[in-house]
PDB file of C-alpha atoms (C1' of nucleotides) in Angstrom:
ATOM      1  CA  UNK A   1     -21.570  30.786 -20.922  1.00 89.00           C
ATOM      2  CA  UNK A   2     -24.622  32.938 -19.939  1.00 96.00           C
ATOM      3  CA  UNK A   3     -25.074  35.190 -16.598  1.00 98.00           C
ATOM      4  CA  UNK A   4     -27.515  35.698 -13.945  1.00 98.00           C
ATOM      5  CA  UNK A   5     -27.341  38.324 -11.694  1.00 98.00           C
ATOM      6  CA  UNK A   6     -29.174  37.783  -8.225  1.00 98.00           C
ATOM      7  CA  UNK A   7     -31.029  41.028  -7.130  1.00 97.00           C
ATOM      8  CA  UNK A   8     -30.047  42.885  -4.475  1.00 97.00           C
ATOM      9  CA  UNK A   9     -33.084  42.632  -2.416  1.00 97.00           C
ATOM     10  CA  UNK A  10     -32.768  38.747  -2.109  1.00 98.00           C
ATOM     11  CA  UNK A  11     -30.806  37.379   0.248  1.00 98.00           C
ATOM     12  CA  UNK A  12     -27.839  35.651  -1.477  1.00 98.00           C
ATOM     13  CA  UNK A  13     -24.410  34.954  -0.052  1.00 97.00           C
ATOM     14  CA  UNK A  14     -22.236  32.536  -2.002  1.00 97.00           C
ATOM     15  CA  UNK A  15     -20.055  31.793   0.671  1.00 95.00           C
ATOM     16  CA  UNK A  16     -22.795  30.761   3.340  1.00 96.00           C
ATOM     17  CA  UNK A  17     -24.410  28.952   0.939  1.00 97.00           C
ATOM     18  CA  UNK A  18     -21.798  26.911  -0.323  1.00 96.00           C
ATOM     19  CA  UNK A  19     -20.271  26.118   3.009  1.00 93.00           C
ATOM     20  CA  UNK A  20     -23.353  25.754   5.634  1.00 93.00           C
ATOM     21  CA  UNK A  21     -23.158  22.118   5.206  1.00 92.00           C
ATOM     22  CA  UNK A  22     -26.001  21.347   2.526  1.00 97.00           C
ATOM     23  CA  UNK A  23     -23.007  20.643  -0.051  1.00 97.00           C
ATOM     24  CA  UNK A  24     -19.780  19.209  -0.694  1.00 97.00           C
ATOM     25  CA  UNK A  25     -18.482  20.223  -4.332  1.00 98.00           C
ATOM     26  CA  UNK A  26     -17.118  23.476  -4.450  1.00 97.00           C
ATOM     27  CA  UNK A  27     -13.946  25.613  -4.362  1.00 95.00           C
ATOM     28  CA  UNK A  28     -13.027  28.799  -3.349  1.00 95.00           C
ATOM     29  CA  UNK A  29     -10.481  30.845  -5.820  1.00 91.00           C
ATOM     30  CA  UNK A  30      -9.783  34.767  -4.634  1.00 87.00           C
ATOM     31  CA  UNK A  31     -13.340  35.588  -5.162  1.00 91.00           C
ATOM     32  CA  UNK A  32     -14.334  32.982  -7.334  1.00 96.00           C
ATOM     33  CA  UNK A  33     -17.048  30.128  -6.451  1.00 98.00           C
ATOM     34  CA  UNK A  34     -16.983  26.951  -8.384  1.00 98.00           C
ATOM     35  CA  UNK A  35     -19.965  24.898  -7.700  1.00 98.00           C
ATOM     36  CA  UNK A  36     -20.698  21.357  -9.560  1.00 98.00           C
ATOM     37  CA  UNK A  37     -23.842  19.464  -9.597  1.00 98.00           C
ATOM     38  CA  UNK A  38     -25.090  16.215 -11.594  1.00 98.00           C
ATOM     39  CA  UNK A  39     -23.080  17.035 -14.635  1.00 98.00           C
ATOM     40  CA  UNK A  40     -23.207  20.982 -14.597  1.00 98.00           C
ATOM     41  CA  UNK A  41     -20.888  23.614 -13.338  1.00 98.00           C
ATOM     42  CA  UNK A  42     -21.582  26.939 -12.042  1.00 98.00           C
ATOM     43  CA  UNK A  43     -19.295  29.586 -11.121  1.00 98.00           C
ATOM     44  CA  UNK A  44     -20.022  32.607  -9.109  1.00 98.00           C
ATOM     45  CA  UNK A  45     -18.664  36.374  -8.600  1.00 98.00           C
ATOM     46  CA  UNK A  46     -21.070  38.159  -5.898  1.00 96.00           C
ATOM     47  CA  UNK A  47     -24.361  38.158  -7.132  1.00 98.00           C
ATOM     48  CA  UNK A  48     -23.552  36.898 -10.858  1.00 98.00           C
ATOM     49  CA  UNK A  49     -24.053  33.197 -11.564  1.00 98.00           C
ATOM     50  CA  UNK A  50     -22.140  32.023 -14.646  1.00 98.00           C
ATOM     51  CA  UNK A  51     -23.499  28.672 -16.417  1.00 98.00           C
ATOM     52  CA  UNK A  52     -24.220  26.796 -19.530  1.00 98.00           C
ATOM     53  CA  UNK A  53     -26.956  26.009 -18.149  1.00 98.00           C
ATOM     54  CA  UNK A  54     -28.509  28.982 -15.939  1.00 98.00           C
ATOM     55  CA  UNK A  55     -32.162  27.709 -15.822  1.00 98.00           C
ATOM     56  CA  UNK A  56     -30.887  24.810 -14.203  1.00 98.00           C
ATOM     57  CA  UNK A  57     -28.894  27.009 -11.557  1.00 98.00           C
ATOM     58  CA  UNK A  58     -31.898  29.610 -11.413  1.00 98.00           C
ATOM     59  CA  UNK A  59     -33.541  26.350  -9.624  1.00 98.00           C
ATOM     60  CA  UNK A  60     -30.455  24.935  -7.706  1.00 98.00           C
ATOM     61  CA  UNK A  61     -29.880  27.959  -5.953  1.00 98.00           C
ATOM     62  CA  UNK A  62     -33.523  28.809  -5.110  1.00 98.00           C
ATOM     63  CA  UNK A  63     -33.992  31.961  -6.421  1.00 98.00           C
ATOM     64  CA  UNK A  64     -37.972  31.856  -6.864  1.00 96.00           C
ATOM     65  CA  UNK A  65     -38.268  31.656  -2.719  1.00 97.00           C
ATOM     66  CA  UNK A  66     -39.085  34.164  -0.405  1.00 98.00           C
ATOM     67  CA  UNK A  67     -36.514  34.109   1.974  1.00 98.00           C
ATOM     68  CA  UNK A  68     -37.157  37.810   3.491  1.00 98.00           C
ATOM     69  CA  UNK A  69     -40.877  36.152   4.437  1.00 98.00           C
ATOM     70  CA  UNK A  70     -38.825  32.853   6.396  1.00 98.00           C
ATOM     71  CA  UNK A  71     -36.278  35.035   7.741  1.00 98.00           C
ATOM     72  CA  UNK A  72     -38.621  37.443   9.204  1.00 98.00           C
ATOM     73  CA  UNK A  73     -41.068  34.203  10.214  1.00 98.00           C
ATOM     74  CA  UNK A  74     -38.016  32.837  12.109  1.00 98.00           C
ATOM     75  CA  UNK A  75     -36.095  35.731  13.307  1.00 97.00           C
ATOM     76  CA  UNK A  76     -37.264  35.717  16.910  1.00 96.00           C
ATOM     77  CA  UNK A  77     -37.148  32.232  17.805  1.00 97.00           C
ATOM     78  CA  UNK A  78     -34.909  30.618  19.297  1.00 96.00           C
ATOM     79  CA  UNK A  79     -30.759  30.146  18.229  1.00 95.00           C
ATOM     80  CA  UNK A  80     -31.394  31.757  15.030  1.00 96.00           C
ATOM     81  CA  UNK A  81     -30.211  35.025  15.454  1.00 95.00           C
ATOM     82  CA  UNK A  82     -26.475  33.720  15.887  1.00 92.00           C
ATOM     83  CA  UNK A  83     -27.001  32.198  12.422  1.00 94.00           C
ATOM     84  CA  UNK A  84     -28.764  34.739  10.599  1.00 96.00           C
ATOM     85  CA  UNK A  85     -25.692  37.771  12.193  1.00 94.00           C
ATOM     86  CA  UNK A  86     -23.509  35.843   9.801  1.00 92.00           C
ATOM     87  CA  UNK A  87     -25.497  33.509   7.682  1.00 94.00           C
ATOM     88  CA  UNK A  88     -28.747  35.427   6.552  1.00 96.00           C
ATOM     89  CA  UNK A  89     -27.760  34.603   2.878  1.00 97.00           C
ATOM     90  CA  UNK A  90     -27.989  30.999   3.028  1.00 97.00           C
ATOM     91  CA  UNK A  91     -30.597  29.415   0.753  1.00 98.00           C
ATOM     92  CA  UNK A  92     -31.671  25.765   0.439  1.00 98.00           C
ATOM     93  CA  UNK A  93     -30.177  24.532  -2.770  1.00 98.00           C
ATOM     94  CA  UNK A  94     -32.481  22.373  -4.871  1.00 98.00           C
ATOM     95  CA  UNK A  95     -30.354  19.620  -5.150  1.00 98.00           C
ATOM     96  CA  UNK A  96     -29.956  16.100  -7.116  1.00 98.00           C
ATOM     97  CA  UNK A  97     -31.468  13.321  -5.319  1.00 98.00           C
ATOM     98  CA  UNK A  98     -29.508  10.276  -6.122  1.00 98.00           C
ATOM     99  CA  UNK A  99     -26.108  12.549  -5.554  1.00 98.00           C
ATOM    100  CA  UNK A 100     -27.269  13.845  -2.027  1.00 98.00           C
ATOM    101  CA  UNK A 101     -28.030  10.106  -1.120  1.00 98.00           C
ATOM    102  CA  UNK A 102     -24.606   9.168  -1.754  1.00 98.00           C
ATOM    103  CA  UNK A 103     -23.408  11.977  -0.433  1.00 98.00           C
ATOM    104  CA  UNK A 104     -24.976  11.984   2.835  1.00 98.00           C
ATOM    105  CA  UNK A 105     -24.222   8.541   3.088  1.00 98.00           C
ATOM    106  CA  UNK A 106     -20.602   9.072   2.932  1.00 98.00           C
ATOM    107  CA  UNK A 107     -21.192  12.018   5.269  1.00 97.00           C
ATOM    108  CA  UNK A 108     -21.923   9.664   8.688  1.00 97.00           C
ATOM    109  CA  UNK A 109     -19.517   9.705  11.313  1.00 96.00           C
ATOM    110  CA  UNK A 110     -16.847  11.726   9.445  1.00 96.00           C
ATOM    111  CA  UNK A 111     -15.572  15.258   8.821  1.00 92.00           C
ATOM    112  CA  UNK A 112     -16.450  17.500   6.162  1.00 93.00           C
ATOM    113  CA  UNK A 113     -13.012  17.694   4.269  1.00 95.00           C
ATOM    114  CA  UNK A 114     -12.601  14.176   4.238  1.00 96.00           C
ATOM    115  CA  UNK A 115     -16.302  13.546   2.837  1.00 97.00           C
ATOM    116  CA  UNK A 116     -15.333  16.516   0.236  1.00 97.00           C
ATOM    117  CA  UNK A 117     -12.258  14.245  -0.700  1.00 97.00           C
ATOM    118  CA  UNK A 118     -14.387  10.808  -0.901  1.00 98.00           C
ATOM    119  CA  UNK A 119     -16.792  12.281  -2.662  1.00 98.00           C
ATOM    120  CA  UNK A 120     -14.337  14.220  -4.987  1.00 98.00           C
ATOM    121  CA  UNK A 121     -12.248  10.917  -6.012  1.00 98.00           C
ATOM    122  CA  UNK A 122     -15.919   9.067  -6.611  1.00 98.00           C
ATOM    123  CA  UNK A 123     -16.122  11.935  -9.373  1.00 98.00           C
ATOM    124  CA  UNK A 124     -12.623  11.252 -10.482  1.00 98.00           C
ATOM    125  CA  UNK A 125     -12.734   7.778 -11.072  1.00 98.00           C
ATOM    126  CA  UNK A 126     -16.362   7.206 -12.062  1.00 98.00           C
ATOM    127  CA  UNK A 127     -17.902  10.270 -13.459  1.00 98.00           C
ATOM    128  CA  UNK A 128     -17.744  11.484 -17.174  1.00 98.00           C
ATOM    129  CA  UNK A 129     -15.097  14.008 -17.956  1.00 98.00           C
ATOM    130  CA  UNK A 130     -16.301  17.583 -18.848  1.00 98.00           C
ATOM    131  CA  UNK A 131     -14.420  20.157 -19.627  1.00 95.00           C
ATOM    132  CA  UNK A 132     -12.074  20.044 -16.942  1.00 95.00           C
ATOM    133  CA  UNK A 133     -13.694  18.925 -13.913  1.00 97.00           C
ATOM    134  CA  UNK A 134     -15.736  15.325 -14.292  1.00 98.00           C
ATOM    135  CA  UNK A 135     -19.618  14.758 -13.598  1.00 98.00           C
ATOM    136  CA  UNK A 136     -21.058  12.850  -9.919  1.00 98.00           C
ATOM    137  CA  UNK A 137     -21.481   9.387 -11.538  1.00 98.00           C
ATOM    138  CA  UNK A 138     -24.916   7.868 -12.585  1.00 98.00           C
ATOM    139  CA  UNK A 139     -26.382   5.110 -10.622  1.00 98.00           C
ATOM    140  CA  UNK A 140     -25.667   2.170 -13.604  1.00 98.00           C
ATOM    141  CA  UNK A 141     -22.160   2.858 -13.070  1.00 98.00           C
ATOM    142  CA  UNK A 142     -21.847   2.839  -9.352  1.00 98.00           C
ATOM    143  CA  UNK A 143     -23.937  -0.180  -9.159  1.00 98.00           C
ATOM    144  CA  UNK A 144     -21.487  -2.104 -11.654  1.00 98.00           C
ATOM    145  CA  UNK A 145     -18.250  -1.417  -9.087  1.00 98.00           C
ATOM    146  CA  UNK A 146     -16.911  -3.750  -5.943  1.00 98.00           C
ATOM    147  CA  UNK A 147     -16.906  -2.632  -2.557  1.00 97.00           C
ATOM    148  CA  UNK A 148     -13.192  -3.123  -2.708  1.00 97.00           C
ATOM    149  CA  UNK A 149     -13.342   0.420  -4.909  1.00 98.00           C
ATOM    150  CA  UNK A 150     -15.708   1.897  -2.819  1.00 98.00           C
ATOM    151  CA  UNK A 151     -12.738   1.433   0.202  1.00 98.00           C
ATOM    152  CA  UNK A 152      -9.834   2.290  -2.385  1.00 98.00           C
ATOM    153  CA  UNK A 153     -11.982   6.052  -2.519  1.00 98.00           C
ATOM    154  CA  UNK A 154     -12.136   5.902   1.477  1.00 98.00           C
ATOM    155  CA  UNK A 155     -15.419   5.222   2.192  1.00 98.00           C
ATOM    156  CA  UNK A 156     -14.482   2.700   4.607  1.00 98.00           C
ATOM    157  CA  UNK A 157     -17.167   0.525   6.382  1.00 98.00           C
ATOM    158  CA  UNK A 158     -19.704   2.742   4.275  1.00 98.00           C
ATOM    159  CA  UNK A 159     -18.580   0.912   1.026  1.00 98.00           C
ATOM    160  CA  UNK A 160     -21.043  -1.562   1.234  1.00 97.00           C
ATOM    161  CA  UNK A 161     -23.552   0.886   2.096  1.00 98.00           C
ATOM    162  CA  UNK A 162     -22.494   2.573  -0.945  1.00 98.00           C
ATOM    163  CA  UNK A 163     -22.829  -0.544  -4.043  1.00 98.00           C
ATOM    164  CA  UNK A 164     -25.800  -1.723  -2.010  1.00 98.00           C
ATOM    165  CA  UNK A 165     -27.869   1.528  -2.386  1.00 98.00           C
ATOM    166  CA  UNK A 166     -26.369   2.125  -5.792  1.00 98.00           C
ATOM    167  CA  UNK A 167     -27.548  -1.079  -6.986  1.00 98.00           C
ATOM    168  CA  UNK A 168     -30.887  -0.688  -5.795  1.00 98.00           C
ATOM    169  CA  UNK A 169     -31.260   2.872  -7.118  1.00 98.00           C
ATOM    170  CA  UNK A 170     -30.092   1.035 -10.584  1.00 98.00           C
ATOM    171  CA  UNK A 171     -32.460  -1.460 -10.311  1.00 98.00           C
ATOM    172  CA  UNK A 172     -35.380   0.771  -9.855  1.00 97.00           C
ATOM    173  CA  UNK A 173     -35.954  -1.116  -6.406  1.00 97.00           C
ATOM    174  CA  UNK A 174     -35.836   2.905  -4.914  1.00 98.00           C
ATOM    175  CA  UNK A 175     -37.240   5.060  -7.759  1.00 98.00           C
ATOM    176  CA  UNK A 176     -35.580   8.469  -6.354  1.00 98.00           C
ATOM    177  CA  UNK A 177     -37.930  10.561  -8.875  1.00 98.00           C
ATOM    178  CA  UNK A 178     -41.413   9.160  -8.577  1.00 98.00           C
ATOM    179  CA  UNK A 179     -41.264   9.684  -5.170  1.00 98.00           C
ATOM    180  CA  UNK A 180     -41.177  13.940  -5.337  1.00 97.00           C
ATOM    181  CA  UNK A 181     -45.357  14.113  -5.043  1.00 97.00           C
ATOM    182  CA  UNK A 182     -45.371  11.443  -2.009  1.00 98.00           C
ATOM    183  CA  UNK A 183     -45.699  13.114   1.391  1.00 97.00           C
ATOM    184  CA  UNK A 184     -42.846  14.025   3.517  1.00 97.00           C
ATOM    185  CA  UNK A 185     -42.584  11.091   5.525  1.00 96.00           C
ATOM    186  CA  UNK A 186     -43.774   8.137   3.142  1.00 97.00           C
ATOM    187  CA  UNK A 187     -40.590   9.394   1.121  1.00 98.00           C
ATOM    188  CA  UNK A 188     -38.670   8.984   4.210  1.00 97.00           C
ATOM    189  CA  UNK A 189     -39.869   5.545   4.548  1.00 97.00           C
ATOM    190  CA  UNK A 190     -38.514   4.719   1.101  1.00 97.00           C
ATOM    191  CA  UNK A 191     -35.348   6.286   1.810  1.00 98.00           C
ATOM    192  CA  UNK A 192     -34.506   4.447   5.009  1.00 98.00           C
ATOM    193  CA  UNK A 193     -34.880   1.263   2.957  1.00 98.00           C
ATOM    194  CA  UNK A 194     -31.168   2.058   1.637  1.00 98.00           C
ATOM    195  CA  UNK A 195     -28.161   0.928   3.410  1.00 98.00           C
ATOM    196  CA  UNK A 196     -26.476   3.759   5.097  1.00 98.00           C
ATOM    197  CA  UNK A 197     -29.622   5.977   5.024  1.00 98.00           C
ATOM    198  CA  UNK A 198     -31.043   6.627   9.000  1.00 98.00           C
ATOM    199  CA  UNK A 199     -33.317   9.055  10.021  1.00 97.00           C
ATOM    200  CA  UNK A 200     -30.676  11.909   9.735  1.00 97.00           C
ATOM    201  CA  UNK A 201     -29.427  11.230   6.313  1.00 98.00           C
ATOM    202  CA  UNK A 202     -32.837  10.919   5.077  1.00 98.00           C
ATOM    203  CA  UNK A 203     -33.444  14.118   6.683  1.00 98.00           C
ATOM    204  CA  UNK A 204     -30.553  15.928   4.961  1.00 98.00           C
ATOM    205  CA  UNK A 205     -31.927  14.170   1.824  1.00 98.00           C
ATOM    206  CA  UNK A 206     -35.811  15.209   2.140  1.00 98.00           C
ATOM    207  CA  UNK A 207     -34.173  19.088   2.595  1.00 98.00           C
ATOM    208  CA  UNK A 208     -31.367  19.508   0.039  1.00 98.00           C
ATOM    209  CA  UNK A 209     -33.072  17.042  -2.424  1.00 98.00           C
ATOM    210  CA  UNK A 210     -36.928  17.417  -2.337  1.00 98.00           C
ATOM    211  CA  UNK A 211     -36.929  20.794  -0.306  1.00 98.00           C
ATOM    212  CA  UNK A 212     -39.243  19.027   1.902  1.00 98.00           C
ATOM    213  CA  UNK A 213     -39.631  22.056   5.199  1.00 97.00           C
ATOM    214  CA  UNK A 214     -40.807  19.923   7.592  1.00 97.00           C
ATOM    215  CA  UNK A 215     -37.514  18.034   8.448  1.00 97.00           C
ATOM    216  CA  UNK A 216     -35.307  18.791  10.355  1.00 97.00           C
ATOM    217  CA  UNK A 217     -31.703  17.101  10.182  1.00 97.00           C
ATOM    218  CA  UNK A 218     -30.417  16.109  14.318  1.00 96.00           C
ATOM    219  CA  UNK A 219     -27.028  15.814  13.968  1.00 93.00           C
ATOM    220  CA  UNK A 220     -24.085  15.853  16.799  1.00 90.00           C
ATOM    221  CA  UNK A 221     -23.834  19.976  16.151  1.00 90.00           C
ATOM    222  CA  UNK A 222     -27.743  20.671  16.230  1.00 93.00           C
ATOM    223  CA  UNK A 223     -27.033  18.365  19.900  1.00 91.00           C
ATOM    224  CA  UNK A 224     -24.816  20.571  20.973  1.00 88.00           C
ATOM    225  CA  UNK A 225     -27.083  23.473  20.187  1.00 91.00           C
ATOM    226  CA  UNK A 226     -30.368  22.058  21.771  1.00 92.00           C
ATOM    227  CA  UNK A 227     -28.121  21.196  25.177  1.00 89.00           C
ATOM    228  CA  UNK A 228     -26.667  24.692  24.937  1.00 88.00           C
ATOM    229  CA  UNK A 229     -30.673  25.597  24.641  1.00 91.00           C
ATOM    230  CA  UNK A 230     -32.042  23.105  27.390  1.00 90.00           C
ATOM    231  CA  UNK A 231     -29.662  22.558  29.888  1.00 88.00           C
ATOM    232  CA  UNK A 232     -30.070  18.432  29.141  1.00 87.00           C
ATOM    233  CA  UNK A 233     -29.600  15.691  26.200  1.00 87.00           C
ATOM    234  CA  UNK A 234     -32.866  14.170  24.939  1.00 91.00           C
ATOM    235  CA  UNK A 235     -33.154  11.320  22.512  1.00 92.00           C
ATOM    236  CA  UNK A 236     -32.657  12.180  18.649  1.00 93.00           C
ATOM    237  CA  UNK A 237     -35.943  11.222  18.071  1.00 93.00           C
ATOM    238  CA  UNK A 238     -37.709  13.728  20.750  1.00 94.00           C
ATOM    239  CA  UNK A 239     -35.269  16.513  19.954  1.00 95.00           C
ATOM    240  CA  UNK A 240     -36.529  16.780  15.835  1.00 96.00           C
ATOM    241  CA  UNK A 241     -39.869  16.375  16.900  1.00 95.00           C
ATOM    242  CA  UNK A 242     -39.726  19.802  19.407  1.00 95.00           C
ATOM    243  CA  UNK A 243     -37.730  21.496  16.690  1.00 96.00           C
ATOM    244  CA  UNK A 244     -40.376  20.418  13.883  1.00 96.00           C
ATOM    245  CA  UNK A 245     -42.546  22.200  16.193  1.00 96.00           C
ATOM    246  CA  UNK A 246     -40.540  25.419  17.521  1.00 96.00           C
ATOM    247  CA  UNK A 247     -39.843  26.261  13.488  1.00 97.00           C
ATOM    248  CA  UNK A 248     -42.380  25.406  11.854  1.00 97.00           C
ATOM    249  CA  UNK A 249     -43.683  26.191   8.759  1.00 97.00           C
ATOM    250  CA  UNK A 250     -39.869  26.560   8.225  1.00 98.00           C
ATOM    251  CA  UNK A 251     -37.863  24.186  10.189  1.00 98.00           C
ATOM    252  CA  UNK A 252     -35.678  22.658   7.584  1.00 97.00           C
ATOM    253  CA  UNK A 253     -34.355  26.568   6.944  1.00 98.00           C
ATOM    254  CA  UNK A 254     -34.121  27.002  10.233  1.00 97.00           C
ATOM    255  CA  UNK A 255     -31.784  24.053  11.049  1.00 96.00           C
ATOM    256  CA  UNK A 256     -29.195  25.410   8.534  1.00 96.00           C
ATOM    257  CA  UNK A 257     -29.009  29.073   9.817  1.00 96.00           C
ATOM    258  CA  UNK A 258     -29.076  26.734  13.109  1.00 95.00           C
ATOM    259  CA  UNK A 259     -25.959  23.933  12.130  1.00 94.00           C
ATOM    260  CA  UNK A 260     -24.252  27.368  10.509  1.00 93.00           C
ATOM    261  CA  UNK A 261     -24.227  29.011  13.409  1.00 92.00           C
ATOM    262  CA  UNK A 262     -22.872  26.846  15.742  1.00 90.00           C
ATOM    263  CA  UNK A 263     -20.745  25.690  13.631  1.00 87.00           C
ATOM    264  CA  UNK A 264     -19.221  28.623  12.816  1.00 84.00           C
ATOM    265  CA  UNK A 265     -18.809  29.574  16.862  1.00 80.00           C
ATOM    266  CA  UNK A 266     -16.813  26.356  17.346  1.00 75.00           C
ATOM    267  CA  UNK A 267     -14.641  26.938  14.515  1.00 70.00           C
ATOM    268  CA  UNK A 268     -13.749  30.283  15.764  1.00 62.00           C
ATOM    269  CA  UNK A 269     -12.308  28.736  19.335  1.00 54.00           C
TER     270      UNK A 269
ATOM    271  C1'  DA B   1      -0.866  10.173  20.276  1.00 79.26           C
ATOM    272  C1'  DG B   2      -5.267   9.821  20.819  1.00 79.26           C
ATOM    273  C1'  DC B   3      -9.855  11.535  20.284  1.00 79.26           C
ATOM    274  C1'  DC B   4     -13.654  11.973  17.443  1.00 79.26           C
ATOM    275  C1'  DA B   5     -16.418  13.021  13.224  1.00 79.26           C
ATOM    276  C1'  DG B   6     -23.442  16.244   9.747  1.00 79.26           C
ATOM    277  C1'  DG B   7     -24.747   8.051  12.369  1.00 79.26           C
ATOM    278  C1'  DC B   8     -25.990   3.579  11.046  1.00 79.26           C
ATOM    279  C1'  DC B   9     -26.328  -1.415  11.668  1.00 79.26           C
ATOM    280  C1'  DC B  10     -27.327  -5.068  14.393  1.00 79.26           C
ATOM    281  C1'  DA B  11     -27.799  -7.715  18.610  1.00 79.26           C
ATOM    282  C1'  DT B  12     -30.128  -7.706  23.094  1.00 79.26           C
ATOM    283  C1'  DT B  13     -33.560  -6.532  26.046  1.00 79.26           C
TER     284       DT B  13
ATOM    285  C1'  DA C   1     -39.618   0.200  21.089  1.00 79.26           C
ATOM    286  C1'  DA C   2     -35.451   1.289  23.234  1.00 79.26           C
ATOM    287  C1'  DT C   3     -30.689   0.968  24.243  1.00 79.26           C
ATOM    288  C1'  DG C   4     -25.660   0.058  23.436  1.00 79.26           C
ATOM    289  C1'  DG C   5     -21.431  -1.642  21.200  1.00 79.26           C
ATOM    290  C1'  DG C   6     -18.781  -1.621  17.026  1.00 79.26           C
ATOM    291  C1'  DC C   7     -17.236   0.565  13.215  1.00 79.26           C
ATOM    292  C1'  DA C   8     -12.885   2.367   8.628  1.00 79.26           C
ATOM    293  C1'  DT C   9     -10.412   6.170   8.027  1.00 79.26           C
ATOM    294  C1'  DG C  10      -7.928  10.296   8.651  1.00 79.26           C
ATOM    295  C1'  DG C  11      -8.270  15.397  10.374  1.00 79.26           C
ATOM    296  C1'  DC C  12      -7.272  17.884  14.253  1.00 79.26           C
TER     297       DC C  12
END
DNA sequence: AGCCAGGCCCATT
DNA sequence: AATGGGCATGGC
């Protein structure tokens, strides 16, 4: 097990991080955070990441970005200071491609523990056992199951949506790796080839996968944010386009400290 | 109890 | 291209 310790001059808060949205296994013991990726597992005290593998983490947790530069490009626009007063340690994880496309998948329509639990069972029953926890399974193997397993986990009407995207990721129909040098939105149009995979998921996808900046994710809590903004509802389509805008060159960052936020203000009532 | 969730698919227009 | 209904399941 090797260590990392995160400096103090870079903005790092495990807790933020880990539960702003961008991803769905961890836990929380006393002041422990577990974190598990592909087949890795990280655990972190403060600023110390503990790993087998810490070059890999070094990467997944972003730690060669300037976030004092976005932070202080972003800081006066618009509903970010609400998410930076409690959130100004969130980074954009670097994250695994094919697991934040089934991820995000599963994530439509439904409520964070319950995606947590779907996606923690698809572990369980599918992905090789480590020592003690078990690895997010590889396409082959996801392919090679029924939809009636994919609705034995929960996933519900998105159990189709799940084989049919694994299989094609198997198949090499969707080659999730060769697409990293495309441009932002020809990998999009890839992406929304999959079942289950709209304009939102891919956006959540181009961010936490490909740390592509210029997307920005609309779901039903950035909505709520750009009503609270504008005083009126305005197509999905129309409402990433004006935040694209507002942010940019950061307006994937932005949408976290954004969703984090307002997220966080709901919770609270 | 009933509403609704980090939307997407598909049919209609 | 744009809109609207339907949707599995379970947390709140």
């Amino acid at each position: 097990m090797n260590s990392y310790i995160v400096k103090e001059n870079i903005p790092f808060d495990i807790e933020a991080i880990l539960t702003c949205g961008q991803v769905f296994r961890h836990e929380n013991k006393d002041n422990e955070w577990i974190v598990y990726s592909r087949d890795k597992k990280a655990i972190i005290k403060g600023r110390t990441i503990y790993s087998d593998d810490i070059d890999y983490f070094i990467n997944y947790f972003d730690l060669k970005r300037d976030y004092n530069k976005i932070i202080d490009a972003l800081r006066a626009k618009p509903m970010i200071e609400e998410g930076l007063k409690i959130g100004s340690g969130i980074r954009i994880l670097n994250q695994d491609k094919f697991e934040m496309v089934i991820s995000f998948i599963i994530s439509t329509q439904n409520f964070i523990p319950r995606i947590k639990k779907i996606i923690e069972k698809l572990c369980t029953e599918l992905g090789d056992k480590k020592d003690g926890y078990y690895a997010f399974p590889t396409p082959s193997v996801m392919a090679k199951q029924s939809v009636e397993f994919y609705e034995s986990i929960g996933a519900g009407y998105r159990a189709k949506y799940l084989l049919n995207s694994a299989k094609d990721i198997a198949d090499g129909k969707i080659d999730l790796d060769s697409l990293s040098t495309l441009p932002t939105e020809d990998i999009a149009k890839q992406l929304l080839q999959l079942q289950g995979v709209g304009q939102k998921v891919a956006d959540c996808i181009l961010l936490f996968a490909y740390h592509r900046e210029d997307t920005f994710p609309v779901d039903t809590w950035i909505k709520k944010a750009y009503y609270n903004l504008k005083g009126e509802n305005a197509p999905d389509k129309e409402i990433r386009k004006e935040m694209i805008e507002l942010y940019s060159p950061y307006p994937g960052t932005a949408q976290q400290y954004i969703f984090y936020g307002i997220r966080n203000r709901e919770k609270k009532k």
